[in-house]
PDB file of C-alpha atoms in Angstrom:
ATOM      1  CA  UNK A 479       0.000   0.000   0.000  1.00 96.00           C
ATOM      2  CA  UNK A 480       1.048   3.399  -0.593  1.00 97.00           C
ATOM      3  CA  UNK A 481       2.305   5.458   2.559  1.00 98.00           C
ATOM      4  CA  UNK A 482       1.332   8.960   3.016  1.00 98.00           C
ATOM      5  CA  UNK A 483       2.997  11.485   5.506  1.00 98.00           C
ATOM      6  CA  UNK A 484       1.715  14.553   6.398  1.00 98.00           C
ATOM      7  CA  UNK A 485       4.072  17.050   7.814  1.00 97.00           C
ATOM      8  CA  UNK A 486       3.138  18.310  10.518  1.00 96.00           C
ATOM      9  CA  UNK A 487       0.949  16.873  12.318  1.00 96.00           C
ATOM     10  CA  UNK A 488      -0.278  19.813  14.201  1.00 95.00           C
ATOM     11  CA  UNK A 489      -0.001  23.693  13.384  1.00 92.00           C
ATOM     12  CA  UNK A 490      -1.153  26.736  15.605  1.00 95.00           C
ATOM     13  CA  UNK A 491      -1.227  29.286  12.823  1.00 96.00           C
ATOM     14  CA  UNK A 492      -2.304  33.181  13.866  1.00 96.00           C
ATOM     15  CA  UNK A 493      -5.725  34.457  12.195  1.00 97.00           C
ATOM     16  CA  UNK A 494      -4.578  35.918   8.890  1.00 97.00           C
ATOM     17  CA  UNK A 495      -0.821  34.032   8.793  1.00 97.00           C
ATOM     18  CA  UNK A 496      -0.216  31.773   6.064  1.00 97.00           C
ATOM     19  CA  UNK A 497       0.192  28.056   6.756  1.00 97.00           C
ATOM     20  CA  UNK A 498       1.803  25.141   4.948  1.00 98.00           C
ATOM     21  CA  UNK A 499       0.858  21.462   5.000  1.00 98.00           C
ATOM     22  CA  UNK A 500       3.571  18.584   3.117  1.00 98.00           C
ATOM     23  CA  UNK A 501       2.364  15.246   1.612  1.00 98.00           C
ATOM     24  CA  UNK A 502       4.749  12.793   1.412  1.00 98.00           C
ATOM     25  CA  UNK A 503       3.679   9.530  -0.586  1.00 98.00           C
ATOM     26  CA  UNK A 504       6.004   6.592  -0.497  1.00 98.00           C
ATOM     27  CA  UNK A 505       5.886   5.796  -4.086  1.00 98.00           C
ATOM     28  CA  UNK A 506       5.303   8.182  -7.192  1.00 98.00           C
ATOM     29  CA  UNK A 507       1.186   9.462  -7.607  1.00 98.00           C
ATOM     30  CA  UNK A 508       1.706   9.605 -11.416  1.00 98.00           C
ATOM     31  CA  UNK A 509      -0.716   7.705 -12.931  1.00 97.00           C
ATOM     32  CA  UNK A 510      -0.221   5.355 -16.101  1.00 96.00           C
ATOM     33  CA  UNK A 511      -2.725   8.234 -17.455  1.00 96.00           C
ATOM     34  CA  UNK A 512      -0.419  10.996 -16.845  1.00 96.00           C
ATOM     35  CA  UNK A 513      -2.553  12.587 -14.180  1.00 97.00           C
ATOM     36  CA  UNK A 514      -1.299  12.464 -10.659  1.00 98.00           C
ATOM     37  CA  UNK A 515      -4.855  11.459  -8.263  1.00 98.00           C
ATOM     38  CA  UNK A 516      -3.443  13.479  -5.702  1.00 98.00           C
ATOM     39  CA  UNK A 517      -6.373  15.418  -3.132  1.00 98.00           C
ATOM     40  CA  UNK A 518      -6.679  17.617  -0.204  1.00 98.00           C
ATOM     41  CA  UNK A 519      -9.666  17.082   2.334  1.00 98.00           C
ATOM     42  CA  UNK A 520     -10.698  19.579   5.102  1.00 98.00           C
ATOM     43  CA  UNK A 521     -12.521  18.253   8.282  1.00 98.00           C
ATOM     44  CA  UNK A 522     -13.995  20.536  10.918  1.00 97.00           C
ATOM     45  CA  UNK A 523     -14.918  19.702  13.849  1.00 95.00           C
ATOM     46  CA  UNK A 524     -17.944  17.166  14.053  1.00 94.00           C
ATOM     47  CA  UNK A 525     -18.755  17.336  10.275  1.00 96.00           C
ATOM     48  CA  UNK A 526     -17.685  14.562   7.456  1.00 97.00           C
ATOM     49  CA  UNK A 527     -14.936  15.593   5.213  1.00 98.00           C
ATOM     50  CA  UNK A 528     -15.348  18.183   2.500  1.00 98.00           C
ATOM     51  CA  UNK A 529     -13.353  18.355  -1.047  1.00 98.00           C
ATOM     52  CA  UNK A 530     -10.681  21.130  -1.283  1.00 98.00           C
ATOM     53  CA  UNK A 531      -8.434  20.443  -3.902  1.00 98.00           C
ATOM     54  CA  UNK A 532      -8.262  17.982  -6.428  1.00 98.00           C
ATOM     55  CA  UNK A 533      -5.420  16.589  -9.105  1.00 98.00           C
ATOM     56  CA  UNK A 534      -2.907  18.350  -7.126  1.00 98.00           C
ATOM     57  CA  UNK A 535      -3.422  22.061  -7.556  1.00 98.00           C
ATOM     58  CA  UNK A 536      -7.550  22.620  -8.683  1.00 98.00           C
ATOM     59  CA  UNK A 537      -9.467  24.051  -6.335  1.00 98.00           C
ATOM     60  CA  UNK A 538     -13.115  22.290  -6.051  1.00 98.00           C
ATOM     61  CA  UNK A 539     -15.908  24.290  -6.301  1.00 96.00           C
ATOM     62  CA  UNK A 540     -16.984  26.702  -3.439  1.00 96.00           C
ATOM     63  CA  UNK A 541     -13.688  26.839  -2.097  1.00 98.00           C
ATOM     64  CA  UNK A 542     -11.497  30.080  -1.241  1.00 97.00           C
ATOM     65  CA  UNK A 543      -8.902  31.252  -3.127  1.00 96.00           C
ATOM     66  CA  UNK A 544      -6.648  31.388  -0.252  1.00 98.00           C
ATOM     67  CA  UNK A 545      -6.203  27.708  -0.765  1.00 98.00           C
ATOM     68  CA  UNK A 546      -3.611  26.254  -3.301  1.00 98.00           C
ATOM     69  CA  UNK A 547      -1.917  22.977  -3.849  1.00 98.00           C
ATOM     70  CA  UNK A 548       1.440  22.240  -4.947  1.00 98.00           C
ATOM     71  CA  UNK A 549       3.579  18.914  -5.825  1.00 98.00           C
ATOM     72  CA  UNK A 550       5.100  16.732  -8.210  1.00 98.00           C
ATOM     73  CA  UNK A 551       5.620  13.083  -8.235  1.00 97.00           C
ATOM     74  CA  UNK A 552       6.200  12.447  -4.250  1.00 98.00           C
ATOM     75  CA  UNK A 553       5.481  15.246  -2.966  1.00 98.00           C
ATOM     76  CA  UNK A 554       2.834  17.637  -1.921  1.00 98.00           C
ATOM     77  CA  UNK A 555       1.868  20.672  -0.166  1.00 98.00           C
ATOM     78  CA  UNK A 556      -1.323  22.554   0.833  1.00 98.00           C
ATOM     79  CA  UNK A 557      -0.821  26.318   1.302  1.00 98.00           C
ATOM     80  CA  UNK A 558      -3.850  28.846   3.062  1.00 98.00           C
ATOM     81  CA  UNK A 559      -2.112  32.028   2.291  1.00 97.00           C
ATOM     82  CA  UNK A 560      -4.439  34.187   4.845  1.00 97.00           C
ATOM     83  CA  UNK A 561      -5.641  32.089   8.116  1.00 97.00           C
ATOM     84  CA  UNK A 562      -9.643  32.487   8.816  1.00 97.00           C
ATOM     85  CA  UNK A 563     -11.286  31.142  11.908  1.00 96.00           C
ATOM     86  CA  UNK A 564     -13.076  28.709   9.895  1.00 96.00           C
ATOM     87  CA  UNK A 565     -10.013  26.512   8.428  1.00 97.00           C
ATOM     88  CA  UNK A 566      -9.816  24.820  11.946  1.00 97.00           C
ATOM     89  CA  UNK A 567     -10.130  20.907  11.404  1.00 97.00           C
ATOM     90  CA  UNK A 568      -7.866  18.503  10.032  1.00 97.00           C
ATOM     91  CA  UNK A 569      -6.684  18.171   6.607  1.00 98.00           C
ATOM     92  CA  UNK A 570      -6.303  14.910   4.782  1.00 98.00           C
ATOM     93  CA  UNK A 571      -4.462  14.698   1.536  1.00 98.00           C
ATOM     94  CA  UNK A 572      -5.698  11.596  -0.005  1.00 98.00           C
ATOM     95  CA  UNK A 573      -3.740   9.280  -3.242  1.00 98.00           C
ATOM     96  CA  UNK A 574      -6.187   7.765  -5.672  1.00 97.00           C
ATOM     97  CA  UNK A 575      -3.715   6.521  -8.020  1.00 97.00           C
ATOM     98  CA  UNK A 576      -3.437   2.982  -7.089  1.00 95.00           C
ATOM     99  CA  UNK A 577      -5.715   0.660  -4.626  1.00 90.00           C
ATOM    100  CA  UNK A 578      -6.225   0.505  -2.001  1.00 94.00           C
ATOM    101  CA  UNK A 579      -6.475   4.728  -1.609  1.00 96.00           C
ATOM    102  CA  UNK A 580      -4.839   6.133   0.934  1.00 97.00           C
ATOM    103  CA  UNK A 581      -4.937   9.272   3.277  1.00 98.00           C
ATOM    104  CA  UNK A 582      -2.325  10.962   5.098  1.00 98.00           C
ATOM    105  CA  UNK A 583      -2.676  10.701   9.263  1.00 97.00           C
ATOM    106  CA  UNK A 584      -4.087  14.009   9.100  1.00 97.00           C
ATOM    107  CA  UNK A 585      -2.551  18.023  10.205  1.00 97.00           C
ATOM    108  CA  UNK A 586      -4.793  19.264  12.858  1.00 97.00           C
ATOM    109  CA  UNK A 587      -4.823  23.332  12.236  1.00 97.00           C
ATOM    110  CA  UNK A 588      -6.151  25.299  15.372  1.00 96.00           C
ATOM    111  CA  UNK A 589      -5.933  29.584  16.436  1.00 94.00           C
ATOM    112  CA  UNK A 590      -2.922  30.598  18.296  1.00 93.00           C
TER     113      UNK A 590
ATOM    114  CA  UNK B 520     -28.926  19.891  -3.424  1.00 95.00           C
ATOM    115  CA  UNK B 521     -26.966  16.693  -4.096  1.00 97.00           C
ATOM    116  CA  UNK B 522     -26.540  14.928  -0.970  1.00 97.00           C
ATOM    117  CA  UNK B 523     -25.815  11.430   0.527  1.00 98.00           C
ATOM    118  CA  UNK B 524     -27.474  10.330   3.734  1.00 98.00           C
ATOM    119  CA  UNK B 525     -26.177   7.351   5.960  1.00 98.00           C
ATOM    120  CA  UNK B 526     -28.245   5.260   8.194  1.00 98.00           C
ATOM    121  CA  UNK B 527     -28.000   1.697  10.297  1.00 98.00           C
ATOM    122  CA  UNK B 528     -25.429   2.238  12.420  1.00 97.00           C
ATOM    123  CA  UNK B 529     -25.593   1.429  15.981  1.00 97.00           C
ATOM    124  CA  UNK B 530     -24.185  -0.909  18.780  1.00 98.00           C
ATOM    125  CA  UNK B 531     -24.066  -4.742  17.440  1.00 98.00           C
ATOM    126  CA  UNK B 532     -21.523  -7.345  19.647  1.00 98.00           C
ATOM    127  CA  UNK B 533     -18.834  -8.961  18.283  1.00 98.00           C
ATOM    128  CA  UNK B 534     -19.254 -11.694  15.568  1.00 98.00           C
ATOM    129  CA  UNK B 535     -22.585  -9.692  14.565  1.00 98.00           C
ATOM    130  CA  UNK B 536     -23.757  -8.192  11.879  1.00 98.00           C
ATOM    131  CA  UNK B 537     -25.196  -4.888  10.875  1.00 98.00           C
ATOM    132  CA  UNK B 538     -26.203  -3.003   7.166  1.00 98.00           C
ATOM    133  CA  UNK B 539     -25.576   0.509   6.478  1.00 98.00           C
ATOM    134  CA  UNK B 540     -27.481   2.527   4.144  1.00 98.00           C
ATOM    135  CA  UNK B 541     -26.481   5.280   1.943  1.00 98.00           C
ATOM    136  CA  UNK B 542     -29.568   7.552   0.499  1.00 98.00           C
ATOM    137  CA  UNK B 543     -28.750   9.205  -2.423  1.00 98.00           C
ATOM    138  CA  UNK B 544     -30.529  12.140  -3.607  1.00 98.00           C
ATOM    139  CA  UNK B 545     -30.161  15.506  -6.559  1.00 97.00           C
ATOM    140  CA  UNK B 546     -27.372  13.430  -8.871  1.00 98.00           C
ATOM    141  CA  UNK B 547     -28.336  10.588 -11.398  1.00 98.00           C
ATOM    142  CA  UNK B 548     -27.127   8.190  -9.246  1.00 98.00           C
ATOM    143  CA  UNK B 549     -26.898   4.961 -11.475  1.00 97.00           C
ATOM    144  CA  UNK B 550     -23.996   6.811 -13.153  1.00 97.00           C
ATOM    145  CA  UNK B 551     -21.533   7.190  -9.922  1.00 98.00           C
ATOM    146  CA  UNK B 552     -19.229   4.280  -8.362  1.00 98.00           C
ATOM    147  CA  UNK B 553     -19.698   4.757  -4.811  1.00 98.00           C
ATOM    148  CA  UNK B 554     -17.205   4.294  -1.871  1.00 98.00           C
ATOM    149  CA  UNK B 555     -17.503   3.214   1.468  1.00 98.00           C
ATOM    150  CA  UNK B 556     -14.742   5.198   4.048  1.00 98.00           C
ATOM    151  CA  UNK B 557     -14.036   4.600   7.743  1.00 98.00           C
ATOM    152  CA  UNK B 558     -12.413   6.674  10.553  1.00 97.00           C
ATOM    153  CA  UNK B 559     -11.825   5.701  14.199  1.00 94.00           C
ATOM    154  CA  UNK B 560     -13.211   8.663  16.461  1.00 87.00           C
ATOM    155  CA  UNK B 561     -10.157  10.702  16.625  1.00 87.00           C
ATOM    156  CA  UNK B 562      -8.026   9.153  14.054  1.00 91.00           C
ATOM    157  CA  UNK B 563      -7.868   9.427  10.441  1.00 93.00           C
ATOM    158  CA  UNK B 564      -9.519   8.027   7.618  1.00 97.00           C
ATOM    159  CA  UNK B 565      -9.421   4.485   5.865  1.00 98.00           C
ATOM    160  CA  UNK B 566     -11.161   3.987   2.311  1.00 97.00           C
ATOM    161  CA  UNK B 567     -12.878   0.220   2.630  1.00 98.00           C
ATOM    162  CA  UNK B 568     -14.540  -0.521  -0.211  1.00 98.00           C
ATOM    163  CA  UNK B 569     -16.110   0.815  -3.516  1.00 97.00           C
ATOM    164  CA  UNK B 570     -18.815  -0.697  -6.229  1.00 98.00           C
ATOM    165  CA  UNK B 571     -19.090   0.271  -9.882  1.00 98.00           C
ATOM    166  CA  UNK B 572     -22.135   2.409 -11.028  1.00 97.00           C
ATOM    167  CA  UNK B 573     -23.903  -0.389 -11.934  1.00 96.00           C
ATOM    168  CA  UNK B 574     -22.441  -2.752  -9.265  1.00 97.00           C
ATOM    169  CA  UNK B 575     -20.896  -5.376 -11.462  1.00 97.00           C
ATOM    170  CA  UNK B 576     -17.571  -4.478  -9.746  1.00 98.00           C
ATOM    171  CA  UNK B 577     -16.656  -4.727  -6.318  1.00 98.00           C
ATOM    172  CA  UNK B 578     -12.936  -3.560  -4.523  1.00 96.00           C
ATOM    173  CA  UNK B 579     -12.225  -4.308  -0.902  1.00 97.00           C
ATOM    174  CA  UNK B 580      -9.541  -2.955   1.642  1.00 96.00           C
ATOM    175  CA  UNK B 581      -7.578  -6.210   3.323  1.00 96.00           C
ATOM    176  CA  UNK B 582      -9.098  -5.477   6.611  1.00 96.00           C
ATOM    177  CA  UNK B 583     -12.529  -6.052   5.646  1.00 97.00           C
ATOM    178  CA  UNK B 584     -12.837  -9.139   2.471  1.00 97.00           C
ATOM    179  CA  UNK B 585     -14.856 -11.514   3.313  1.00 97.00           C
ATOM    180  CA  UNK B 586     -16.203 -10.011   5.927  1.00 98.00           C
ATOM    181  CA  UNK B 587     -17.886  -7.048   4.146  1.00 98.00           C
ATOM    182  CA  UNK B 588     -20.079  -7.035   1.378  1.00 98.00           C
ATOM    183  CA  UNK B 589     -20.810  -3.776  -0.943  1.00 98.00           C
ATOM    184  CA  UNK B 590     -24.211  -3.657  -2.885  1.00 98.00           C
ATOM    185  CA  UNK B 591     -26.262  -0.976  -4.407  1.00 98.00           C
ATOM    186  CA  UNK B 592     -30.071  -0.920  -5.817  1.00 98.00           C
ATOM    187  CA  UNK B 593     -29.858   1.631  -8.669  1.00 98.00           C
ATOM    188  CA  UNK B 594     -34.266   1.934  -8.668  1.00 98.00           C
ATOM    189  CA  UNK B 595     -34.028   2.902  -5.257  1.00 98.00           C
ATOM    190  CA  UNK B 596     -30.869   5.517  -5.125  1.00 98.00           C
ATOM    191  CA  UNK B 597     -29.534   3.513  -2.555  1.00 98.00           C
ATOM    192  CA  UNK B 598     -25.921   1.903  -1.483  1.00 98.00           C
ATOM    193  CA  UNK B 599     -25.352  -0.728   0.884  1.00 98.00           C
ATOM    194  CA  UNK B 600     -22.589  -2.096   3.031  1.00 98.00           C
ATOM    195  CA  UNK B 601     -23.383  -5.412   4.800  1.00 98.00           C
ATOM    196  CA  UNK B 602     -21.240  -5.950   7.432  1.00 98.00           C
ATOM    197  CA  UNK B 603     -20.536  -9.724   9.015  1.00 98.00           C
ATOM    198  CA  UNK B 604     -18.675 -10.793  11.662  1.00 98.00           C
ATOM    199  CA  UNK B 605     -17.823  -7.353  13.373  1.00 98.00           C
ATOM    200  CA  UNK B 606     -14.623  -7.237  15.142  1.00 98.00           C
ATOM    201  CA  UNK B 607     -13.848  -4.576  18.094  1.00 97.00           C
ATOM    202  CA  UNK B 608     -11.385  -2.759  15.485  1.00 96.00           C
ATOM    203  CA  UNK B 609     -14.380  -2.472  13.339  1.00 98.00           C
ATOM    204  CA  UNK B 610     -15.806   0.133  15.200  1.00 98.00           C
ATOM    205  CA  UNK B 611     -15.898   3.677  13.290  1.00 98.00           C
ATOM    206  CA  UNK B 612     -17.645   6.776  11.654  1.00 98.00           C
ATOM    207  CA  UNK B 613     -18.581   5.081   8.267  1.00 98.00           C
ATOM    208  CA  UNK B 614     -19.269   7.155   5.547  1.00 98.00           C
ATOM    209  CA  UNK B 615     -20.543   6.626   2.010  1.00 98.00           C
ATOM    210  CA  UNK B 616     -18.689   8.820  -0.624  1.00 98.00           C
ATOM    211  CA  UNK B 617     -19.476   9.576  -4.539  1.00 98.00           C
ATOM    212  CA  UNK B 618     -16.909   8.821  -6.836  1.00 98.00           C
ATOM    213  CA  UNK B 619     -16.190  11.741  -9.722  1.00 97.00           C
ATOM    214  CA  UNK B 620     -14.043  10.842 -12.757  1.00 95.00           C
ATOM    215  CA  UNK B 621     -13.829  14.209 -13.438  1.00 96.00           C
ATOM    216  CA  UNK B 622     -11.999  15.126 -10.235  1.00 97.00           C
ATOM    217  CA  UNK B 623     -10.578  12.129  -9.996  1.00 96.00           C
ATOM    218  CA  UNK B 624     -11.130  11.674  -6.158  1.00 97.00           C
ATOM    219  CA  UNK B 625     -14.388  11.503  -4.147  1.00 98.00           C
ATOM    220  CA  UNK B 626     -16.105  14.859  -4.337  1.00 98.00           C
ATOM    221  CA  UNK B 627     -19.360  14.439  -1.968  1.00 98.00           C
ATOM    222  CA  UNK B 628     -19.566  12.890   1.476  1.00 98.00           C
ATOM    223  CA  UNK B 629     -22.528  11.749   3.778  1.00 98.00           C
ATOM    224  CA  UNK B 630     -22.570  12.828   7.517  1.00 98.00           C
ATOM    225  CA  UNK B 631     -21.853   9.487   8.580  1.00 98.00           C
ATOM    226  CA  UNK B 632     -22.783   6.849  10.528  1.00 98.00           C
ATOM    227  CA  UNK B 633     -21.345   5.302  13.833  1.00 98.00           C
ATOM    228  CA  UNK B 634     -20.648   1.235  14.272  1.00 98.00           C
ATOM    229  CA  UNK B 635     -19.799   0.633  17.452  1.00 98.00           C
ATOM    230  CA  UNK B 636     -18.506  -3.308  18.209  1.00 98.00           C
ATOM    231  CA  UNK B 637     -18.950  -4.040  22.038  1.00 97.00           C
ATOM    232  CA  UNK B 638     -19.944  -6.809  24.050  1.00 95.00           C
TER     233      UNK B 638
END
């Protein structure tokens, strides 16, 4: 199975500071398709996970533009360029590019 | 509003079994493979199995072949996880997810539904 590490695993950010999640997968996301099944999940307290980014770097519909995704290959990284007050939860990235999918263990991003 | 709503959960003793229900609604649902996603209160998240749109194919995670069984009923908008001889470790949040090829990744999720496994 393919390992993902997410880096950290916790982050206190301050409301309006930028913060930076890494995705480490232990094998190569490419595809044989060329596309890289590479996604970011957000989960706030109490409520089921929610879509953020998809293929790496497009944002799903209905998100801010404050988030972004970045990577190649191996690895990844979610970027919220302004902290809000409602980005606390825990963000998943998640592979899709070979069974069984996988998720990362998780960043948990709370308020100073 | 496209939305997926879970149901059945509950507390069932170990070596039981229990079925979990997925409602499907505002999406022509006989044209989505589904998944089937658990997370241990507190911990992350573990995809467990998934069904084609018109449920001639089946995956399973390890943990849960043979034990598990995915179904859907296409007339009635409806997915399905039958779940046999429940283990302690089986206990989670499950949650029923849609499938997009588009996005490549699953891009609605129900609220959930807890299994607990106790004796």
């Amino acid at each position: 199975d393919i390992v993902m590490t997410q880096t950290p695993l916790s982050s206190p950010v301050t409301l309006g500071q930028p913060a930076s999640i890494s995705c480490r997968s232990s094998q190569s996301l490419v595809h044989s398709d060329g596309n890289t099944y590479l996604s970011w999940l957000q989960q706030r307290p109490g409520r089921p996970p929610r879509l953020l980014i998809y293929k790496i770097s497009n944002l799903f519909s209905g998100v801010p533009d404050r988030f972004s995704g970045s990577g190649a290959g191996t690895d990844f990284t979610l970027k919220i360029s302004r902290v809000e007050a409602e980005d606390v939860g825990v963000y998943y990235c998640m592979q899709a590019t070979l069974f069984p999918y996988t998720f990362g263990q998780g960043t948990k991003l709370e308020i100073k | 509003e496209v939305q997926l709503v879970e149901s059945g959960g509950g507390l069932v003793q170990p070596g039981g079994s229990l079925r979990l229900s997925c409602a499907a609604s505002g999406f022509i649902f006989s044209t989505y493979w589904l998944h089937w996603v658990r997370q241990v209160p507190g911990k992350g998240l573990l995809w467990v199995a998934r069904i084609s749109s018109d449920g001639s194919s089946t995956t399973y995670a390890d943990s849960v072949k043979g034990r598990f069984t995915i179904s859907r009923d296409n007339a009635k908008n409806t997915l399905y996880l039958q779940m046999n001889g429940l283990r302690a470790e089986d206990t989670a949040v499950y949650y029923c997810a849609r499938w997009s090829g588009y996005y490549g990744t699953m891009d609605v999720w129900g609220q959930g539904t807890t299994v607990t496994v106790s004796s």
